[in-house]
PDB file of C-alpha atoms in Angstrom:
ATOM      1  CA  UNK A   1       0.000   0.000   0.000  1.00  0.00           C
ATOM      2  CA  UNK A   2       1.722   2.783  -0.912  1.00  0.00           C
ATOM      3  CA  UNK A   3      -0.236   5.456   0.898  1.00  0.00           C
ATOM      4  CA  UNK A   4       1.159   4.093   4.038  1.00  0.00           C
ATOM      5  CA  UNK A   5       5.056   4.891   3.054  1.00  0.00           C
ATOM      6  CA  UNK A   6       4.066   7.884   1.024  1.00  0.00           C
ATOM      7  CA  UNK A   7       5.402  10.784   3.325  1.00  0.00           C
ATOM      8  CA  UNK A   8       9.205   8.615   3.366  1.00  0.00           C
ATOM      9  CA  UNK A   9       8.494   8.420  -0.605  1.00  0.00           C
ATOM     10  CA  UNK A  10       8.362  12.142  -0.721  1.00  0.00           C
ATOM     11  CA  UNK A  11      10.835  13.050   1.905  1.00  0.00           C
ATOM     12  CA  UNK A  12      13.767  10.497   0.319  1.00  0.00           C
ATOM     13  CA  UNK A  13      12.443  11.620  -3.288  1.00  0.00           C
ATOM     14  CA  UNK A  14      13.285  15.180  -2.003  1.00  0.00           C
ATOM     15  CA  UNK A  15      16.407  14.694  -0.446  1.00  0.00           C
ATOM     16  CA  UNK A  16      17.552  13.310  -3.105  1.00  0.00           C
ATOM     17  CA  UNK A  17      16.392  15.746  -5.981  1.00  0.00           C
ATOM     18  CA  UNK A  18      18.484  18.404  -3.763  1.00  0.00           C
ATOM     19  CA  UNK A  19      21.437  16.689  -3.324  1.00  0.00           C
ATOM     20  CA  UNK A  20      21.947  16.409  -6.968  1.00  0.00           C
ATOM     21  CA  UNK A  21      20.819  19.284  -7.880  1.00  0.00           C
ATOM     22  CA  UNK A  22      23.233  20.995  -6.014  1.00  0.00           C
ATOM     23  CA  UNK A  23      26.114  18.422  -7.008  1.00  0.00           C
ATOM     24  CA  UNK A  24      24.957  19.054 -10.811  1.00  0.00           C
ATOM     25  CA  UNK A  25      25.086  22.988  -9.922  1.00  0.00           C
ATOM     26  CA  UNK A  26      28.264  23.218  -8.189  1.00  0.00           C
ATOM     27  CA  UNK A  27      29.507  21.342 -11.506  1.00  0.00           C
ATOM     28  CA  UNK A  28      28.510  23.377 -14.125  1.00  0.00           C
ATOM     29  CA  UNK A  29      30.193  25.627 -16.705  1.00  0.00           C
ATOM     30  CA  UNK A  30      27.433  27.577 -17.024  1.00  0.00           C
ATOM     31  CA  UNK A  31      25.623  30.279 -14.714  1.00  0.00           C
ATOM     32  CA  UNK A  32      22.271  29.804 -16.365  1.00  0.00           C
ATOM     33  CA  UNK A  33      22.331  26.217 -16.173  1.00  0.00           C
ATOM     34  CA  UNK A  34      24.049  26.489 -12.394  1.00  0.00           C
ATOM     35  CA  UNK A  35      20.949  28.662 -11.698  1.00  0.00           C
ATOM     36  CA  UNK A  36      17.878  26.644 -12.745  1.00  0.00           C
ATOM     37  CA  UNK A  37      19.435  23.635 -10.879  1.00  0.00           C
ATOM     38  CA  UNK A  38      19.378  26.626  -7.881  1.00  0.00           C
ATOM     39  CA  UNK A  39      15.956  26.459  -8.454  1.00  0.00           C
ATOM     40  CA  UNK A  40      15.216  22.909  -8.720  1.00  0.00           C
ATOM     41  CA  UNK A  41      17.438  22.443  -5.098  1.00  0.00           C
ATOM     42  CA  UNK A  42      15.088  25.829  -3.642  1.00  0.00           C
ATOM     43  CA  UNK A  43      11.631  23.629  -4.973  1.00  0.00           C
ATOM     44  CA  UNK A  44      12.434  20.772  -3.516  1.00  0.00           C
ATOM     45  CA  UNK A  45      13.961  21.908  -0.198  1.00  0.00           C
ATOM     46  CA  UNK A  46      10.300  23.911   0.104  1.00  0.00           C
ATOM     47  CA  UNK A  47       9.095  20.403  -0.085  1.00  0.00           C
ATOM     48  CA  UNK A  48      11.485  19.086   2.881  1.00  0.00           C
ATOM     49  CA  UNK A  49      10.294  22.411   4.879  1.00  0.00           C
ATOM     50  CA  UNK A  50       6.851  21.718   4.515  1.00  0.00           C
ATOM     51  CA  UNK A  51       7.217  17.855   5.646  1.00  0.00           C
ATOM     52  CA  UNK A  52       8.996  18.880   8.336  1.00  0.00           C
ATOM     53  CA  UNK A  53       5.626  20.727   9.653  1.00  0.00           C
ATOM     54  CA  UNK A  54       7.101  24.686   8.838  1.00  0.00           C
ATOM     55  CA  UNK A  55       4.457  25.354   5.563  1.00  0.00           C
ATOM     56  CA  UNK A  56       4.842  28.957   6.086  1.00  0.00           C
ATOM     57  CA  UNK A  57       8.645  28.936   5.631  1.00  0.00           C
ATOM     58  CA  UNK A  58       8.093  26.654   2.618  1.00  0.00           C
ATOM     59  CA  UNK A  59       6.076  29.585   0.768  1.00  0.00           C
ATOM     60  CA  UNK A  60       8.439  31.862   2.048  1.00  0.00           C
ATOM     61  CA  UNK A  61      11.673  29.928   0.621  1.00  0.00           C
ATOM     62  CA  UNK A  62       9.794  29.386  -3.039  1.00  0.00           C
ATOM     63  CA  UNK A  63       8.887  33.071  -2.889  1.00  0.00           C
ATOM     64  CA  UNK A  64      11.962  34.683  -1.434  1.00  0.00           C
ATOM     65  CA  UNK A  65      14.620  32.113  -3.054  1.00  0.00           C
ATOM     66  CA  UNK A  66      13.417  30.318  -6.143  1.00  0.00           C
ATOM     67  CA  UNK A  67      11.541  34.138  -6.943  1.00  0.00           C
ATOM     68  CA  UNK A  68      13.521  37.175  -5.674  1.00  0.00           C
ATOM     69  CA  UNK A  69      16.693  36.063  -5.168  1.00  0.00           C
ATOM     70  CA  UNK A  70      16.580  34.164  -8.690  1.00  0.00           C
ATOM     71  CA  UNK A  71      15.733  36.907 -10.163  1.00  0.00           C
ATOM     72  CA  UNK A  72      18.550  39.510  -9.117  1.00  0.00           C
ATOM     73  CA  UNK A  73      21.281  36.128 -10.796  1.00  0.00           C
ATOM     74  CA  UNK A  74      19.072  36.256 -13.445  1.00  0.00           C
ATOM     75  CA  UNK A  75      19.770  40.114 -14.564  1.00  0.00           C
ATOM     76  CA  UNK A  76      23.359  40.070 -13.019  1.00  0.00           C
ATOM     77  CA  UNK A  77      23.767  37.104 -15.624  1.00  0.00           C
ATOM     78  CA  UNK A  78      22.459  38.867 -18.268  1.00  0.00           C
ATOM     79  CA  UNK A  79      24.678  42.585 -17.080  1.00  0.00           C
ATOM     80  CA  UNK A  80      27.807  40.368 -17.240  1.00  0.00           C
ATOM     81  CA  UNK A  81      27.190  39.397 -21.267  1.00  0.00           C
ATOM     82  CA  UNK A  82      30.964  38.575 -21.355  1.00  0.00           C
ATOM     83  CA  UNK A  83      31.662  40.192 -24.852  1.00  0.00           C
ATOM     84  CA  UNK A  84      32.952  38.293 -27.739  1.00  0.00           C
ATOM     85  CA  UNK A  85      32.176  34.872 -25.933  1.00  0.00           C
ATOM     86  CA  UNK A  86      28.255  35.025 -25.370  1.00  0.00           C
ATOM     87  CA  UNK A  87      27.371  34.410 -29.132  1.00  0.00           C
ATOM     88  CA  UNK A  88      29.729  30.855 -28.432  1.00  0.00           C
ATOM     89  CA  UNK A  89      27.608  30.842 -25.456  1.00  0.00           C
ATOM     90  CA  UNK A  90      24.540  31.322 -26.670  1.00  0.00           C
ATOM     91  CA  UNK A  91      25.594  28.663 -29.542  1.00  0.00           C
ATOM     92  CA  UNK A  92      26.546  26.118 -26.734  1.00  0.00           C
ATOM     93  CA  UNK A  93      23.211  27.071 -24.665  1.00  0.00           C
ATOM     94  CA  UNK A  94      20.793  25.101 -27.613  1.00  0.00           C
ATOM     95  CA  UNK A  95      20.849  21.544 -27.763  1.00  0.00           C
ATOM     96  CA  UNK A  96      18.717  20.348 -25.177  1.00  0.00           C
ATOM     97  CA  UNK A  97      20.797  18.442 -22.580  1.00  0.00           C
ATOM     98  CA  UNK A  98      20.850  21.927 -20.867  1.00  0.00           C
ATOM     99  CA  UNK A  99      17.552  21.966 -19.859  1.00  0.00           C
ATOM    100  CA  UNK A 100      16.715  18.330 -19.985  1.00  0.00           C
ATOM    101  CA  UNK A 101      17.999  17.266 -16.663  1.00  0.00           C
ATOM    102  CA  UNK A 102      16.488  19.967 -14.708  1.00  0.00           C
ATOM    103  CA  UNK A 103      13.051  19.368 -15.868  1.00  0.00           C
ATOM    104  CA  UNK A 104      13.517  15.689 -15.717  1.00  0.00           C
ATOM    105  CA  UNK A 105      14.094  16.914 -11.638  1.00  0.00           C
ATOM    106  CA  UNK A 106      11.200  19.333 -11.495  1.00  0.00           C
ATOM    107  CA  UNK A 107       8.931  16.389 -13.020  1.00  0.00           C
ATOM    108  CA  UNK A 108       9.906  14.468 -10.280  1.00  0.00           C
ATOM    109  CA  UNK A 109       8.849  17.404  -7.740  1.00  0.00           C
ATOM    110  CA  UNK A 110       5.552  17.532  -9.894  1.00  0.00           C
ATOM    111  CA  UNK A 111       5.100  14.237  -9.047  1.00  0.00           C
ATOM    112  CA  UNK A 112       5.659  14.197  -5.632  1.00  0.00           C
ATOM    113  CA  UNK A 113       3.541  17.120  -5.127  1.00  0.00           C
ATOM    114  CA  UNK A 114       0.792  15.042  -6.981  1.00  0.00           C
ATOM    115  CA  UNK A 115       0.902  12.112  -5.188  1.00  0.00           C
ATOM    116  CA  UNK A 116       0.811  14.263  -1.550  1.00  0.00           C
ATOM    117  CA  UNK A 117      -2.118  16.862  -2.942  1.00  0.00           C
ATOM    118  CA  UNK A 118      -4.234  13.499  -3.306  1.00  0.00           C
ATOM    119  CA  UNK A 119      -7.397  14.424  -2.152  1.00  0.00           C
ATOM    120  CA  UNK A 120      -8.246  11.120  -0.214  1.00  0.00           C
ATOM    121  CA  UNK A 121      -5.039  10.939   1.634  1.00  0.00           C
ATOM    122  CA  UNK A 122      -3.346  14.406   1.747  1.00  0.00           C
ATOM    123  CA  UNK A 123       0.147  14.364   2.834  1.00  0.00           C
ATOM    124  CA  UNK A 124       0.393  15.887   6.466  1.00  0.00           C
ATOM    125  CA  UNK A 125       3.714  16.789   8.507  1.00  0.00           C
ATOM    126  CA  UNK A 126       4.329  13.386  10.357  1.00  0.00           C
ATOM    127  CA  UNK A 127       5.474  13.017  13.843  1.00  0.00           C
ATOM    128  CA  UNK A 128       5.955  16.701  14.435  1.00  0.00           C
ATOM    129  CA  UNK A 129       3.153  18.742  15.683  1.00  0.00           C
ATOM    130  CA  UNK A 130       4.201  22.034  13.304  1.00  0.00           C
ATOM    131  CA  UNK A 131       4.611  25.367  14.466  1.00  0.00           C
ATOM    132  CA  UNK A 132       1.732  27.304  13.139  1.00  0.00           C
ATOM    133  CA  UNK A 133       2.162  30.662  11.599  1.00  0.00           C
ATOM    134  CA  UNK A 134       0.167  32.372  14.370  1.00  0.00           C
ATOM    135  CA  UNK A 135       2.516  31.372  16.651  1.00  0.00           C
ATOM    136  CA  UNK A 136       5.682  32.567  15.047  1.00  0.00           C
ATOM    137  CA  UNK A 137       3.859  35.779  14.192  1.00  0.00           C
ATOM    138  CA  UNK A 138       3.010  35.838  18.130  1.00  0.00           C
ATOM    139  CA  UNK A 139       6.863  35.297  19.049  1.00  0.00           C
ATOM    140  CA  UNK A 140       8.416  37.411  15.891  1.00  0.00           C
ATOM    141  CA  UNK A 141       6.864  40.792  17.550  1.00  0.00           C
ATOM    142  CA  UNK A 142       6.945  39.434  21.270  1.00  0.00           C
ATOM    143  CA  UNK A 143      10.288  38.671  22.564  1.00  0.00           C
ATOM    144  CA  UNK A 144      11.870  38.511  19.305  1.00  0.00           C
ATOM    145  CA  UNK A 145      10.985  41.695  18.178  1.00  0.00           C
ATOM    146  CA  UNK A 146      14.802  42.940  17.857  1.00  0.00           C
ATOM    147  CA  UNK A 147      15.308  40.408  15.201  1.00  0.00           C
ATOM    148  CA  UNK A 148      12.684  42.157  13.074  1.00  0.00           C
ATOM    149  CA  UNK A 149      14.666  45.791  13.725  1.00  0.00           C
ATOM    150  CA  UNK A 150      17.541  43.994  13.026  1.00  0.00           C
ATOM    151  CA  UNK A 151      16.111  42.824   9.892  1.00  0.00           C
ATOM    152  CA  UNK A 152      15.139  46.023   8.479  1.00  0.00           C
ATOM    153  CA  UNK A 153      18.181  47.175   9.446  1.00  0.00           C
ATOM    154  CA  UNK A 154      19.955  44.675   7.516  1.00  0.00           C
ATOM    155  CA  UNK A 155      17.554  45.126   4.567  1.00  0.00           C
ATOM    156  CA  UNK A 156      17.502  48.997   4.474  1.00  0.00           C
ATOM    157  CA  UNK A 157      21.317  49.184   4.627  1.00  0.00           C
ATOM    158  CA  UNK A 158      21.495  46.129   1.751  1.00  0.00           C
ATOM    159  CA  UNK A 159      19.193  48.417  -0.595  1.00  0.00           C
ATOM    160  CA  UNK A 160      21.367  51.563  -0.012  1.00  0.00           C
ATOM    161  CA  UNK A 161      24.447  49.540  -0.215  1.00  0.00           C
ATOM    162  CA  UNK A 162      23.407  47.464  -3.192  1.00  0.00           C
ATOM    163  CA  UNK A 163      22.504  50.728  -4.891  1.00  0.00           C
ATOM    164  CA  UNK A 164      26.021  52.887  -4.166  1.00  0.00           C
ATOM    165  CA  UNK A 165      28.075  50.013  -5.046  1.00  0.00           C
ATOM    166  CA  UNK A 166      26.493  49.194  -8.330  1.00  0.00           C
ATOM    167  CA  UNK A 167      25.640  52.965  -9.433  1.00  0.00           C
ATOM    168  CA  UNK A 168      27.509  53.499 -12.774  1.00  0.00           C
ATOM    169  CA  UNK A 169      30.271  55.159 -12.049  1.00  0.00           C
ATOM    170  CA  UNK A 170      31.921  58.510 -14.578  1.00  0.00           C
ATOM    171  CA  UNK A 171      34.730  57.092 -15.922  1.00  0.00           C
ATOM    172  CA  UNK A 172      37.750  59.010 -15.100  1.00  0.00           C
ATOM    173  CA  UNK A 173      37.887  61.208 -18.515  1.00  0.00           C
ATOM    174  CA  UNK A 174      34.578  61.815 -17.888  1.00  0.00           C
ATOM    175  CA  UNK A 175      35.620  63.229 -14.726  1.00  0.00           C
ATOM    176  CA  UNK A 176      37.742  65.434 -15.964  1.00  0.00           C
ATOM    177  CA  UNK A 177      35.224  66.777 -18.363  1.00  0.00           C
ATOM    178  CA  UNK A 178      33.140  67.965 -15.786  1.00  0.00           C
ATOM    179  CA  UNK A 179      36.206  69.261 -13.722  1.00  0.00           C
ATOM    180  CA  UNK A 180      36.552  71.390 -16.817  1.00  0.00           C
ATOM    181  CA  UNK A 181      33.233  72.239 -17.155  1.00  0.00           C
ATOM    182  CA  UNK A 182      32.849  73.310 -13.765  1.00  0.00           C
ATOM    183  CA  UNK A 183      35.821  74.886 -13.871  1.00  0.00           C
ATOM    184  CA  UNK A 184      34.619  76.998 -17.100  1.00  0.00           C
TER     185      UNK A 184
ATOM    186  CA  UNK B   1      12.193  13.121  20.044  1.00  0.00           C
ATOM    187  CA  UNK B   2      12.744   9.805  17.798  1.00  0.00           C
ATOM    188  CA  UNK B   3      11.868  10.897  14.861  1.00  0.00           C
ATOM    189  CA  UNK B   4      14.185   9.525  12.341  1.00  0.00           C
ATOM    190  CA  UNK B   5      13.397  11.986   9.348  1.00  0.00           C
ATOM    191  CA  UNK B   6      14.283  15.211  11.528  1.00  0.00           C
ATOM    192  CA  UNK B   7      17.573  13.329  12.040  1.00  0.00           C
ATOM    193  CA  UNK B   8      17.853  12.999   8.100  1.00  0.00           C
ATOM    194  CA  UNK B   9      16.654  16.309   7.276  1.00  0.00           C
ATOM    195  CA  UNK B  10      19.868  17.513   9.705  1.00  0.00           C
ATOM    196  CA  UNK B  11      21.915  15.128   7.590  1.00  0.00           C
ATOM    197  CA  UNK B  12      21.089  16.411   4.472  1.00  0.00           C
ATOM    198  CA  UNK B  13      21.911  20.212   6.220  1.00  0.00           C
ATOM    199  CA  UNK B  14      25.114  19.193   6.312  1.00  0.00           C
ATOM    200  CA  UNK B  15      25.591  16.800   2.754  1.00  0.00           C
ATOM    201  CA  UNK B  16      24.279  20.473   1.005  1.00  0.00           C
ATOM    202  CA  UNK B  17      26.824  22.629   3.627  1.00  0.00           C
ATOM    203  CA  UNK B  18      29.525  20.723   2.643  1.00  0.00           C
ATOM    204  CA  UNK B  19      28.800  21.038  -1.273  1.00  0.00           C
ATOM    205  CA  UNK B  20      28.455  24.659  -1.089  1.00  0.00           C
ATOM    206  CA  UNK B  21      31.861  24.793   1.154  1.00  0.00           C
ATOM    207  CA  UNK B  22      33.311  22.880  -1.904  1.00  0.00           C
ATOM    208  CA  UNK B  23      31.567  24.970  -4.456  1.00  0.00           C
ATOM    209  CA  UNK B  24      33.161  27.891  -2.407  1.00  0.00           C
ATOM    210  CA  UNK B  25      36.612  26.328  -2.696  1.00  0.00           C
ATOM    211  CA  UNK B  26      36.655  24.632  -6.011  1.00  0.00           C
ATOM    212  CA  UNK B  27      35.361  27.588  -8.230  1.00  0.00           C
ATOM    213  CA  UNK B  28      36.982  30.885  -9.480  1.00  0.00           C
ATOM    214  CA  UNK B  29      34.037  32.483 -10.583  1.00  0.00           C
ATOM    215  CA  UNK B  30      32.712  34.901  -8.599  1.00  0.00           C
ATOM    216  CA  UNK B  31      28.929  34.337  -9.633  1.00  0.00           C
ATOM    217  CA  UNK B  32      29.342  30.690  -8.576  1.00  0.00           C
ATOM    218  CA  UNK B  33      30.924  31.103  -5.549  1.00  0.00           C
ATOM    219  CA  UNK B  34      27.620  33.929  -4.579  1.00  0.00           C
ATOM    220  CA  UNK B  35      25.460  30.757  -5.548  1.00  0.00           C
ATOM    221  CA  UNK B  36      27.054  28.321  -3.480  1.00  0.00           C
ATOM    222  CA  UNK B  37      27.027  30.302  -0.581  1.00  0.00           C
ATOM    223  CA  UNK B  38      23.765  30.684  -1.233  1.00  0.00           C
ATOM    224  CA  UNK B  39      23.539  26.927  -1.173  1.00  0.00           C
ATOM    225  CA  UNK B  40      25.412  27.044   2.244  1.00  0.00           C
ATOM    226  CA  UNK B  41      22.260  29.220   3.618  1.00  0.00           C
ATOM    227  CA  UNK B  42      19.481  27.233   2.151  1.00  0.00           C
ATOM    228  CA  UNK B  43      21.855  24.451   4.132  1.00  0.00           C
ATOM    229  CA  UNK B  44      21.447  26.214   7.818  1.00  0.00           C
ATOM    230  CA  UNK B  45      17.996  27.374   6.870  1.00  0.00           C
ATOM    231  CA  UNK B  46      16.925  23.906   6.425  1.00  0.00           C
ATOM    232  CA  UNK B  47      18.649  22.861  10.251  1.00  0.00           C
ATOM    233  CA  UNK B  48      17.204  26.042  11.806  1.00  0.00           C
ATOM    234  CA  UNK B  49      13.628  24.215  10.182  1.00  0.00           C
ATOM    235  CA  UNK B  50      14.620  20.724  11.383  1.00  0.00           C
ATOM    236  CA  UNK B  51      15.577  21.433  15.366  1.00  0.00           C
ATOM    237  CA  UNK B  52      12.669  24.146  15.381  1.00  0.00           C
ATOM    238  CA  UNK B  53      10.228  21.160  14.656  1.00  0.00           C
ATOM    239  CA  UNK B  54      12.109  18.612  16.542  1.00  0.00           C
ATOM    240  CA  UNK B  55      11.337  20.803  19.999  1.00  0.00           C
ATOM    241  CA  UNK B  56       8.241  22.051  18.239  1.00  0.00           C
ATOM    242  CA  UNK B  57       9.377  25.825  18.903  1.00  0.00           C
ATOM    243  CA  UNK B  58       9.061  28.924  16.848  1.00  0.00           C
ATOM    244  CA  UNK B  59      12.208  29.920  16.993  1.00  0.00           C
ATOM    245  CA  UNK B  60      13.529  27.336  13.984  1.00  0.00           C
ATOM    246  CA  UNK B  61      11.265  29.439  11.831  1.00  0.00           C
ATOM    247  CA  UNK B  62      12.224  32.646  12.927  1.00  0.00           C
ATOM    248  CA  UNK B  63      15.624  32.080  12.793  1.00  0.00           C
ATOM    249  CA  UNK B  64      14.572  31.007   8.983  1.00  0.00           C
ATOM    250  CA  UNK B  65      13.196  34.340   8.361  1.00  0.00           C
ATOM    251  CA  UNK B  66      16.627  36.118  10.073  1.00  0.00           C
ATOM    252  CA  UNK B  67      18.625  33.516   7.627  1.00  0.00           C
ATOM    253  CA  UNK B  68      16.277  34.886   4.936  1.00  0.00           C
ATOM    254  CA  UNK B  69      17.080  38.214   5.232  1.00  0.00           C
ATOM    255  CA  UNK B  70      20.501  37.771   4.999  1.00  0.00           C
ATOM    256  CA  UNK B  71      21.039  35.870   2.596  1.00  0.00           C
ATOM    257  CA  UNK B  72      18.365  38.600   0.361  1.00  0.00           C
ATOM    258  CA  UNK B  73      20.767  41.503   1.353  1.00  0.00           C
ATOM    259  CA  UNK B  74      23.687  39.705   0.867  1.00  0.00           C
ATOM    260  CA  UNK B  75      22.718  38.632  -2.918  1.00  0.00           C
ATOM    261  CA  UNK B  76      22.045  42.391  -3.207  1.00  0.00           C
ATOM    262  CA  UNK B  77      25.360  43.685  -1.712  1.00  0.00           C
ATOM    263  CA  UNK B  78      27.307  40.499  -3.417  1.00  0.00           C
ATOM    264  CA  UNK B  79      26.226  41.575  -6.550  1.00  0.00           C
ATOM    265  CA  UNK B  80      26.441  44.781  -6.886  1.00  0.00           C
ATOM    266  CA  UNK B  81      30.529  44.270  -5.745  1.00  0.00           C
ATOM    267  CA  UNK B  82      30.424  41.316  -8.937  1.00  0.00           C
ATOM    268  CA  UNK B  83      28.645  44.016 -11.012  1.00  0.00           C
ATOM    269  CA  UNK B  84      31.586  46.567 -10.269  1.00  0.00           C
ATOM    270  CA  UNK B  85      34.477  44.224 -10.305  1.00  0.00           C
ATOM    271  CA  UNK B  86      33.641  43.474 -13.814  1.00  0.00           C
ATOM    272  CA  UNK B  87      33.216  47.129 -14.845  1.00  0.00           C
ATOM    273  CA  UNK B  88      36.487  47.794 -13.774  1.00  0.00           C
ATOM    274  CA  UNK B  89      38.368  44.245 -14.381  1.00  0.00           C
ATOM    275  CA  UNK B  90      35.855  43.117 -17.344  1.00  0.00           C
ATOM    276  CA  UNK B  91      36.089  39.650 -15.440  1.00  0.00           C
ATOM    277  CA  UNK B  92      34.778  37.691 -12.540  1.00  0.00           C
ATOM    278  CA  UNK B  93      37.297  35.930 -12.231  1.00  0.00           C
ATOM    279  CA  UNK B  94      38.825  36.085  -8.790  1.00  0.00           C
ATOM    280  CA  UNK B  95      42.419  34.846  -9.558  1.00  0.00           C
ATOM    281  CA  UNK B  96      42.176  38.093 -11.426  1.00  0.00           C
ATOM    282  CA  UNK B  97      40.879  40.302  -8.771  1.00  0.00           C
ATOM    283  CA  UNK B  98      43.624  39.623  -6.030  1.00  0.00           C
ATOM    284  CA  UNK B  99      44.991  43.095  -6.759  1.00  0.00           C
ATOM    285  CA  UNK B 100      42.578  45.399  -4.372  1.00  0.00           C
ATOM    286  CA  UNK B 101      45.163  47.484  -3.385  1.00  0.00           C
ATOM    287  CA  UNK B 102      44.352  49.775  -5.917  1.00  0.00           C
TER     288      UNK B 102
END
């Protein structure tokens, strides 16, 4: 009966589509490749989260990691076009073994996901009670309040930061210009 | 608490810390290494999970959302620094970037 082993079908399944995932990512010659196993390992570690009874900080690590963060590699990928090598890059991104392996992974997530959305016996978080959200909300701005100062702390000076470093800068000569221009 | 997948869920924290440490290590490329220590978070993110459900507290899942953060601003900060190394170096390489001296 395989309703009775599915939450160690899932779990295993999931363990193991991360772990190579992130093997095949570490591995790989190419950022864009490297990235959508990223996002394979982010899918199925949501999976792991919500087994382990934490659904909230499943949504939160598709939305935040496979979402957000994806996104920001995404654009730095596309900022660093590396010259004279992206059109042998964009030759070698083609044939299909790039993107075959990943969605051969994210079928087996699909799966899974299938098999515990079954409306007759819906997978549940087994042998942990789960934290609810209500109670982390209750504890995030009780005694833990500092860590969400800290946070937007940490956020606030990552936007400002993020946004000095990367600025485009005047080139020197350009400086120099407008020296000159003030100057005049 | 004998629950043998919170036990494997720990194990697998450290299997996916210990890739990331070698991704870390092994490549030169600065956008790789930002993804594998992104691995490395997702790694403690996923033990903060585990012992937080083990004791059934909520502190595993705030210290998620603290591990969160970080690693959001950090991918921010990162790069931006990868962005401007390869304005000024046209590479991300960082055998090529050892010269910060100036």
């Amino acid at each position: 009966m395989i309703w009775a082993y599915l939450y160690s079908i899932v779990f295993y399944a999931s363990c193991g589509v991360t772990v190579v995932a992130t093997l095949l990512m570490i591995s790989r010659h190419n950022a864009v490749h490297a990235l959508l196993y990223l996002i394979v390992s982010s899918l199925s570690l949501a999976i792991i989260f919500y087994l382990l009874g934490a659904a909230f900080a499943a949504a939160l690590e598709v939305i935040v990691y496979a979402g957000a963060v994806m996104i920001l590699f995404v654009f730095v990928v596309m900022m660093l076009n590396q010259g004279q090598r992206s059109a042998a890059l964009e030759a070698a991104w083609l044939p299909a073994r790039g993107w075959i392996i990943p969605s051969i992974l994210a079928f087996i997530l699909l799966t899974l996901l299938l098999l515990g959305m079954n409306s007759e016996h819906p997978l549940q978080p087994y042998g942990v009670h789960g934290v609810a959200v209500k109670d982390v909300g209750i504890a995030l701005f009780g005694p833990y309040v500092l860590v969400v100062e800290l946070a937007s702390f940490l956020l606030l000076s990552g936007l400002i930061g993020a946004f000095h470093i990367a600025r485009k800068m005047p080139s020197p000569m350009d400086q120099n210009t407008l020296d000159e221009a003030g100057n005049g | 608490m004998d629950n043998q997948y919170i036990d494997h869920a720990i194990i697998l924290a450290g299997i996916l810390f210990c890739l990331g440490l070698v991704g870390v290590m092994v490549r030169r490329n600065l956008l790789f290494m930002m993804i594998s220590i992104e691995v490395m978070l997702n790694a403690s993110a996923l033990a903060f999970i585990a012992a937080g459900s083990a004791w059934d507290q909520a502190e595993g899942q705030i210290m998620f959302l603290a591990v969160i953060t970080l690693g959001a601003a950090e991918v921010a900060v990162g790069l931006g620094l990868t962005l401007l190394l390869f304005r000024h170096h046209n590479s991300v390489d960082v055998d090529q970037l050892n010269k910060l001296r100036g």
